[in-house]
Short mmCIF file of C-alpha atoms and ligand atoms in Angstrom, two decimals:
data_model
loop_
_atom_site.label_atom_id
_atom_site.label_comp_id
_atom_site.label_asym_id
_atom_site.label_seq_id
_atom_site.Cartn_x
_atom_site.Cartn_y
_atom_site.Cartn_z
CA MET A 1 103.11 129.65 108.35
CA ASN A 2 101.74 127.76 111.29
CA GLN A 3 104.75 128.50 113.52
CA PRO A 4 104.71 130.33 116.85
CA VAL A 5 105.41 134.02 116.15
CA THR A 6 107.13 134.65 119.44
CA SER A 7 109.11 132.55 121.87
CA LYS A 8 107.71 134.51 124.83
CA PRO A 9 105.31 132.27 126.73
CA ARG A 10 101.85 133.77 127.18
CA GLY A 11 98.97 132.50 129.28
CA ARG A 12 99.44 130.42 132.36
CA GLN A 13 102.12 127.82 132.58
CA PHE A 14 100.46 124.41 132.80
CA PHE A 15 102.24 122.74 135.63
CA ALA A 16 102.12 118.96 135.28
CA ASN A 17 105.12 118.30 137.46
CA PRO A 18 104.81 115.72 140.25
CA GLY A 19 105.87 118.31 142.80
CA PRO A 20 105.90 121.06 143.55
CA THR A 21 102.34 121.34 142.29
CA ASN A 22 99.87 124.10 141.42
CA ILE A 23 99.08 126.42 144.32
CA PRO A 24 95.40 127.45 144.40
CA ASP A 25 94.74 131.19 144.18
CA SER A 26 93.00 131.22 147.56
CA VAL A 27 96.08 129.64 149.17
CA LEU A 28 98.31 132.25 147.53
CA ARG A 29 96.02 134.99 148.82
CA ALA A 30 95.93 133.48 152.31
CA MET A 31 99.75 133.60 152.47
CA ASP A 32 100.03 137.11 151.03
CA ARG A 33 100.25 139.00 154.32
CA PRO A 34 102.75 140.85 156.47
CA SER A 35 104.91 139.14 159.06
CA ILE A 36 103.41 138.38 162.43
CA ASP A 37 105.06 137.32 165.69
CA PHE A 38 104.58 133.57 165.95
CA ASN A 39 103.71 133.92 169.64
CA ASP A 40 100.97 136.41 168.88
CA ALA A 41 97.51 135.12 169.86
CA GLU A 42 96.22 135.86 166.37
CA PHE A 43 98.84 133.54 164.86
CA VAL A 44 98.48 130.85 167.54
CA GLU A 45 94.85 130.48 166.49
CA VAL A 46 95.89 129.94 162.86
CA TYR A 47 98.66 127.54 163.91
CA ASP A 48 96.31 125.45 166.05
CA ALA A 49 93.68 125.27 163.30
CA ALA A 50 96.24 124.28 160.64
CA PHE A 51 97.89 121.75 162.93
CA ALA A 52 94.56 120.12 163.82
CA GLY A 53 93.63 120.11 160.13
CA LEU A 54 96.84 118.35 159.17
CA LYS A 55 96.05 115.65 161.74
CA ARG A 56 92.69 115.10 160.08
CA VAL A 57 94.36 114.83 156.66
CA LEU A 58 96.80 112.25 158.07
CA ARG A 59 93.81 110.57 159.75
CA THR A 60 95.61 110.45 163.07
CA SER A 61 95.01 111.45 166.66
CA GLN A 62 98.67 110.90 167.56
CA ARG A 63 101.72 113.23 167.51
CA ILE A 64 102.94 115.44 164.69
CA PHE A 65 106.31 117.22 164.54
CA MET A 66 106.93 119.83 161.86
CA TYR A 67 110.07 121.29 160.30
CA ASN A 68 111.29 124.22 158.23
CA ALA A 69 112.71 121.80 155.66
CA SER A 70 111.79 119.99 152.47
CA GLY A 71 110.90 116.31 152.60
CA HIS A 72 114.53 115.30 153.12
CA GLY A 73 114.38 116.93 156.56
CA ALA A 74 111.39 114.80 157.57
CA TRP A 75 113.22 111.69 156.30
CA GLU A 76 116.18 112.60 158.47
CA ALA A 77 113.92 113.26 161.46
CA SER A 78 112.23 109.87 161.07
CA LEU A 79 115.52 107.97 161.14
CA THR A 80 117.43 109.95 163.76
CA ASN A 81 114.54 110.14 166.24
CA LEU A 82 113.66 106.45 166.13
CA LEU A 83 116.93 104.56 165.75
CA SER A 84 120.38 104.04 167.26
CA PRO A 85 123.79 103.63 165.61
CA GLY A 86 124.14 100.14 164.11
CA ASP A 87 120.38 99.44 164.09
CA THR A 88 119.12 97.52 161.07
CA ILE A 89 116.37 98.88 158.85
CA LEU A 90 114.67 97.18 155.93
CA VAL A 91 113.98 99.51 153.00
CA LEU A 92 111.49 98.30 150.39
CA GLU A 93 113.05 99.09 147.03
CA SER A 94 110.73 101.10 144.82
CA GLY A 95 112.93 103.52 142.91
CA TYR A 96 115.03 106.63 143.21
CA PHE A 97 113.40 107.86 146.43
CA SER A 98 113.66 104.54 148.30
CA ASP A 99 117.34 104.43 147.25
CA GLU A 100 117.88 107.94 148.62
CA TRP A 101 116.20 107.19 151.96
CA ALA A 102 118.37 104.06 152.23
CA ALA A 103 121.50 106.10 151.43
CA MET A 104 120.56 108.57 154.17
CA GLY A 105 120.22 105.66 156.62
CA ARG A 106 123.72 104.39 155.74
CA SER A 107 125.18 107.84 156.19
CA HIS A 108 123.76 107.92 159.72
CA GLY A 109 125.46 104.62 160.58
CA LEU A 110 122.45 102.35 160.19
CA GLU A 111 122.69 98.84 158.78
CA VAL A 112 120.47 99.05 155.72
CA ARG A 113 118.91 95.94 154.22
CA VAL A 114 117.04 96.32 150.97
CA GLN A 115 114.01 94.24 150.01
CA PRO A 116 114.75 94.13 146.28
CA ALA A 117 112.20 94.85 143.58
CA ASP A 118 111.94 95.42 139.86
CA TRP A 119 111.12 99.16 139.62
CA ARG A 120 108.40 98.42 137.07
CA VAL A 121 106.62 95.78 139.17
CA GLY A 122 107.30 96.59 142.81
CA VAL A 123 108.15 94.54 145.85
CA ASP A 124 106.76 91.03 146.28
CA ILE A 125 104.71 90.93 149.49
CA ALA A 126 105.23 87.18 150.01
CA ALA A 127 109.00 87.71 149.80
CA LEU A 128 108.72 90.55 152.33
CA ARG A 129 106.74 88.31 154.68
CA ALA A 130 109.41 85.61 154.30
CA ALA A 131 112.21 88.09 155.03
CA LEU A 132 110.47 89.21 158.22
CA ALA A 133 109.71 85.64 159.29
CA GLU A 134 113.38 84.75 158.79
CA ASP A 135 114.43 87.55 161.12
CA ALA A 136 113.59 85.49 164.22
CA ALA A 137 115.97 87.55 166.37
CA HIS A 138 114.06 90.72 165.40
CA THR A 139 117.19 92.47 164.23
CA ILE A 140 115.16 94.66 161.88
CA LYS A 141 114.06 97.68 163.87
CA ALA A 142 112.13 99.48 161.14
CA VAL A 143 110.58 98.79 157.75
CA CYS A 144 110.74 101.84 155.45
CA VAL A 145 108.24 102.19 152.62
CA VAL A 146 107.74 104.91 150.03
CA HIS A 147 103.94 104.78 149.68
CA ASN A 148 103.99 106.39 146.25
CA GLU A 149 107.30 106.20 144.39
CA THR A 150 107.26 109.55 142.58
CA ALA A 151 110.18 108.53 140.38
CA THR A 152 108.42 105.53 138.80
CA GLY A 153 104.70 106.20 139.22
CA MET A 154 104.01 103.24 141.48
CA MET A 155 101.96 103.00 144.67
CA LEU A 156 102.68 100.27 147.21
CA PRO A 157 99.79 98.57 149.10
CA LEU A 158 100.26 99.72 152.70
CA PRO A 159 97.51 97.51 154.20
CA ASP A 160 99.21 94.42 152.67
CA ILE A 161 102.58 95.54 154.02
CA ARG A 162 101.04 96.11 157.45
CA ALA A 163 99.50 92.63 157.28
CA ALA A 164 102.87 91.08 156.30
CA ILE A 165 104.43 92.58 159.44
CA ASP A 166 101.51 91.57 161.67
CA THR A 167 101.19 87.98 160.43
CA THR A 168 104.84 87.32 161.19
CA GLY A 169 104.45 88.91 164.64
CA HIS A 170 107.45 91.11 163.87
CA PRO A 171 107.80 94.13 166.19
CA ALA A 172 109.54 96.41 163.63
CA LEU A 173 108.32 99.98 163.34
CA LEU A 174 106.60 100.87 160.06
CA LEU A 175 107.90 104.11 158.53
CA VAL A 176 106.05 105.46 155.50
CA ASP A 177 106.97 108.26 153.10
CA THR A 178 103.71 109.90 151.96
CA ILE A 179 105.36 112.84 150.19
CA SER A 180 103.53 112.26 146.90
CA SER A 181 100.51 110.39 148.27
CA LEU A 182 99.15 112.47 151.14
CA ALA A 183 95.99 114.39 150.23
CA SER A 184 95.96 112.65 146.84
CA LEU A 185 95.74 108.89 147.48
CA ASP A 186 93.90 107.09 150.25
CA PHE A 187 96.04 107.20 153.37
CA ARG A 188 95.13 106.30 156.97
CA MET A 189 97.87 106.62 159.55
CA ASP A 190 96.08 105.23 162.62
CA GLU A 191 93.96 102.58 160.88
CA TRP A 192 97.00 101.18 159.06
CA LYS A 193 99.13 101.40 162.23
CA ILE A 194 101.89 103.47 160.68
CA ASP A 195 104.50 104.38 163.30
CA CYS A 196 106.07 107.27 161.47
CA VAL A 197 104.66 109.16 158.49
CA VAL A 198 106.91 111.42 156.45
CA GLY A 199 105.14 114.22 154.56
CA GLY A 200 105.84 117.51 152.82
CA SER A 201 104.03 120.70 151.92
CA GLN A 202 104.56 120.91 148.16
CA LYS A 203 102.46 118.16 146.63
CA GLY A 204 98.93 117.12 147.66
CA LEU A 205 98.78 119.91 150.23
CA MET A 206 99.19 122.43 147.38
CA LEU A 207 101.63 124.69 149.24
CA PRO A 208 105.08 126.00 148.42
CA THR A 209 108.06 123.78 149.25
CA GLY A 210 109.72 124.35 152.60
CA MET A 211 107.68 122.70 155.32
CA SER A 212 107.70 119.00 156.15
CA PHE A 213 106.46 116.91 159.02
CA THR A 214 106.33 113.50 160.65
CA GLY A 215 103.31 111.88 162.24
CA VAL A 216 104.43 109.61 165.07
CA SER A 217 102.53 106.77 166.78
CA ASP A 218 102.65 106.07 170.52
CA LYS A 219 104.84 103.05 169.72
CA GLY A 220 107.11 105.41 167.77
CA MET A 221 107.31 107.77 170.76
CA ASP A 222 108.38 104.83 172.97
CA ALA A 223 111.11 103.96 170.46
CA HIS A 224 112.16 107.62 170.39
CA ALA A 225 112.81 107.53 174.15
CA ARG A 226 115.49 104.86 173.53
CA ALA A 227 116.87 106.11 170.19
CA GLY A 228 120.53 107.10 170.26
CA LEU A 229 121.31 108.61 166.85
CA LYS A 230 122.64 112.18 167.03
CA ARG A 231 120.19 114.96 166.27
CA PHE A 232 119.43 118.50 167.27
CA TYR A 233 117.44 120.52 164.75
CA PHE A 234 115.05 117.61 164.22
CA ASP A 235 114.92 116.40 167.85
CA TRP A 236 111.35 115.62 168.94
CA SER A 237 112.27 115.81 172.65
CA LEU A 238 113.63 119.34 172.20
CA MET A 239 110.52 120.27 170.22
CA ASP A 240 108.32 118.90 172.97
CA LYS A 241 109.70 121.55 175.33
CA ARG A 242 108.72 124.40 173.00
CA PRO A 243 105.37 126.16 173.38
CA GLN A 244 104.22 124.92 169.96
CA LYS A 245 105.35 121.34 170.72
CA SER A 246 106.91 121.32 167.25
CA PHE A 247 109.60 123.16 165.22
CA ILE A 248 113.01 124.34 166.35
CA GLY A 249 113.55 128.01 165.48
CA THR A 250 111.29 130.55 163.84
CA LEU A 251 107.99 129.24 162.51
CA PRO A 252 107.15 129.71 158.80
CA VAL A 253 104.08 131.78 159.64
CA ASN A 254 102.91 132.48 156.08
CA LEU A 255 102.94 128.78 155.25
CA PHE A 256 100.56 128.22 158.16
CA TYR A 257 98.04 130.68 156.73
CA GLY A 258 98.39 128.68 153.51
CA LEU A 259 98.04 125.32 155.26
CA ARG A 260 94.87 126.40 157.04
CA GLU A 261 93.40 127.36 153.67
CA SER A 262 94.57 124.22 151.86
CA VAL A 263 93.03 122.02 154.56
CA ARG A 264 89.82 124.05 154.21
CA LEU A 265 89.82 123.38 150.45
CA LEU A 266 90.49 119.66 150.92
CA GLU A 267 87.70 119.33 153.47
CA GLU A 268 85.29 121.45 151.42
CA GLU A 269 85.77 118.93 148.59
CA GLY A 270 85.85 116.00 151.02
CA LEU A 271 88.95 113.83 151.45
CA ASP A 272 87.28 110.85 149.77
CA ASN A 273 86.29 113.02 146.80
CA VAL A 274 89.85 114.33 146.56
CA VAL A 275 91.05 110.73 146.27
CA ALA A 276 88.34 109.93 143.69
CA ARG A 277 89.28 113.00 141.58
CA HIS A 278 92.92 111.92 141.56
CA SER A 279 91.97 108.41 140.54
CA ARG A 280 89.82 109.73 137.66
CA LEU A 281 92.47 112.11 136.32
CA ALA A 282 95.11 109.38 136.64
CA GLU A 283 93.00 106.88 134.70
CA ALA A 284 92.47 109.45 131.92
CA THR A 285 96.25 109.94 131.74
CA ARG A 286 96.82 106.19 131.50
CA ARG A 287 94.18 105.85 128.76
CA ALA A 288 96.09 108.45 126.75
CA ALA A 289 99.43 106.76 127.44
CA LYS A 290 98.10 103.35 126.37
CA VAL A 291 97.09 104.80 122.99
CA TRP A 292 100.48 106.52 122.55
CA ALA A 293 102.08 103.10 123.14
CA GLY A 294 100.84 101.99 119.69
CA ASN A 295 103.32 101.88 116.77
CA ASN A 296 106.10 101.03 119.26
CA GLY A 297 105.54 104.33 121.01
CA PRO A 298 106.19 105.32 124.64
CA GLN A 299 104.95 102.83 127.23
CA LEU A 300 103.59 103.12 130.76
CA PHE A 301 106.61 102.51 132.99
CA CYS A 302 104.59 100.72 135.68
CA LEU A 303 103.76 97.18 134.60
CA ASN A 304 101.61 96.37 137.62
CA PRO A 305 98.05 97.70 137.15
CA SER A 306 97.10 97.13 140.79
CA ARG A 307 99.93 99.49 141.73
CA TYR A 308 99.43 102.30 139.22
CA SER A 309 99.98 105.62 140.97
CA ASP A 310 97.04 107.99 140.92
CA SER A 311 99.26 111.03 141.48
CA VAL A 312 102.00 110.62 138.86
CA THR A 313 102.39 108.62 135.65
CA ALA A 314 105.86 107.75 134.36
CA ILE A 315 106.16 107.03 130.64
CA LEU A 316 109.07 105.12 129.13
CA MET A 317 110.45 106.51 125.86
CA PRO A 318 111.03 104.20 122.88
CA ASP A 319 114.69 103.19 122.43
CA GLY A 320 116.76 105.92 120.83
CA HIS A 321 114.46 108.77 121.91
CA ASP A 322 115.25 111.17 124.70
CA GLY A 323 112.59 112.01 127.30
CA ASP A 324 114.32 115.29 128.17
CA ALA A 325 114.19 116.44 124.53
CA LEU A 326 110.44 115.78 124.57
CA ARG A 327 110.09 117.75 127.81
CA ARG A 328 112.05 120.63 126.28
CA THR A 329 109.67 120.79 123.33
CA VAL A 330 106.66 120.67 125.64
CA ARG A 331 108.13 123.43 127.81
CA GLN A 332 109.41 125.71 125.04
CA ARG A 333 106.54 125.37 122.58
CA PHE A 334 103.59 125.04 124.94
CA ASN A 335 104.75 126.31 128.33
CA VAL A 336 103.91 123.01 130.02
CA SER A 337 106.19 121.71 132.76
CA LEU A 338 106.61 117.92 133.04
CA GLY A 339 108.80 115.83 135.35
CA GLY A 340 111.91 114.10 134.05
CA GLY A 341 113.60 110.79 134.80
CA LEU A 342 115.64 110.66 138.01
CA GLY A 343 118.93 108.85 138.55
CA LYS A 344 119.29 105.86 136.26
CA LEU A 345 116.01 106.73 134.51
CA SER A 346 117.32 110.15 133.45
CA GLY A 347 116.37 110.78 129.79
CA LYS A 348 114.61 107.40 129.58
CA ILE A 349 111.24 108.44 130.96
CA PHE A 350 109.12 111.53 131.43
CA ARG A 351 106.57 111.98 134.18
CA ILE A 352 103.15 113.60 134.14
CA GLY A 353 102.15 114.84 137.58
CA HIS A 354 98.39 114.82 138.14
CA LEU A 355 98.10 115.71 141.78
CA GLY A 356 96.99 118.66 143.80
CA ASP A 357 94.92 121.53 142.44
CA LEU A 358 93.98 120.07 139.06
CA ASN A 359 90.88 119.59 136.92
CA GLU A 360 90.01 117.97 133.59
CA PRO A 361 90.88 120.85 131.22
CA MET A 362 94.21 121.43 132.97
CA LEU A 363 95.09 117.76 132.56
CA LEU A 364 93.88 117.66 128.95
CA GLY A 365 96.01 120.73 128.20
CA ALA A 366 99.10 118.92 129.44
CA LEU A 367 98.20 115.69 127.60
CA SER A 368 97.60 117.62 124.37
CA ALA A 369 100.99 119.31 124.68
CA VAL A 370 102.63 115.89 125.10
CA GLU A 371 100.81 114.50 122.07
CA MET A 372 101.81 117.52 119.94
CA ALA A 373 105.42 117.19 121.08
CA LEU A 374 105.43 113.49 120.12
CA ARG A 375 104.55 114.62 116.59
CA ILE A 376 107.00 117.54 116.53
CA ASN A 377 109.90 115.39 117.76
CA GLN A 378 108.89 112.61 115.33
CA ILE A 379 108.63 109.99 118.04
CA PRO A 380 106.69 106.91 116.92
CA HIS A 381 103.35 106.72 118.75
CA GLY A 382 99.70 105.85 118.40
CA ARG A 383 97.51 108.86 117.58
CA GLY A 384 94.40 109.70 119.56
CA GLY A 385 95.62 109.50 123.16
CA VAL A 386 93.95 112.76 124.13
CA ASP A 387 90.74 111.53 122.48
CA ALA A 388 90.82 108.42 124.66
CA ALA A 389 91.30 110.59 127.75
CA MET A 390 88.37 112.79 126.69
CA ASP A 391 86.18 109.74 126.06
CA TYR A 392 86.89 108.55 129.56
CA LEU A 393 86.44 111.95 131.23
CA SER A 394 83.21 112.76 129.42
CA ARG A 395 81.45 109.60 130.52
N1 LIG B 401 110.15 111.18 148.87
C1 LIG B 401 109.38 111.27 147.79
C2 LIG B 401 108.42 110.17 147.48
C3 LIG B 401 109.47 112.38 146.94
O1 LIG B 401 108.70 112.47 145.86
C4 LIG B 401 110.40 113.40 147.26
C5 LIG B 401 110.53 114.58 146.39
O2 LIG B 401 109.94 114.69 145.34
C6 LIG B 401 111.18 113.26 148.41
C7 LIG B 401 111.02 112.14 149.19
C8 LIG B 401 112.17 114.30 148.81
O3 LIG B 401 111.49 115.45 149.19
P1 LIG B 401 112.10 116.91 149.03
O4 LIG B 401 112.47 117.07 147.59
O5 LIG B 401 110.94 117.79 149.42
O6 LIG B 401 113.24 117.02 149.96
#
């Protein structure tokens, strides 16, 4: 019998989730240390090095504020520090995460306009330009963009969005969520004139969840001086008075040892090479998915090739087949963790995360598990997806 003899998983779990992501051994070792007073000179040195490193990863020389919080905390900080009750923001619809950021804005008393988009195609830049041009009174105070929509596997073109704002002469702030793009996809805070960057620890930075941050431009700091939304824990002015010029409360010291090491790893590889590795692994994943799409099999969710995400690929199940059942097979039979569909895509798609500390065999392991589960669950598909990925990767 060619059946597993035990249900106990052995070997490493292959983690192909779009966040959190694999944590490199050297980062785990860097964090494995006793507590230290965060005012101790030994720690301050680590803090300063990690902080400066994060600025280089963001490609900024401007301000950063950090939080003991997951990405939601940095979202909340971006809105409450920059805006006042009743202000209008324009959220570019991309998927579940743009919807959530918009919902947070409404709950804080902001007037939220949505630039609508088909989740499989993404926002139309000409329509965005027209919406900004129409706003002659400059009612819109901020444009909010999720750079890489983790829920759909789509990346939005930030330079084009920047250009749309500039060509209309609109003064709105540009707020960008880089939670699943930073340290994976090309991102340039200062060059692309982003006023507020939202980021988190648990994806491209290869750290545990629990620390998030915002990069803020000088224009953003000016807006902060006038912003009237209520805040305390995330208040940049309060943080500015603290010795570390960031954080309210106790610092997550172990995460800083990890961050210093993860920045070292990223810079040892070279940020451009990190981006190129992600693009290569993503293309291999898409080659596999395009083969699986044969015989009316699962399809790439993103229909816009110029916007394919290089950190996560979402795959739409054929009608009548459940993405979560496929994920269960992959998890129980092969100890591979995949992402599921969020919100209205629940059960309809599954997501392969290919970001962070990942190489070819790790990716191929995950792709093979998916292909085996397609067979086990008797889901129609084209055979040979992993072969196509190998062809591409062995060139
Ligand atoms: N924005 C994006 C693009 C995300 O992918 C996530 C989480 O996956 C969030 C925001 C929310 O971050 P968190 O779950 O860390 O609060």
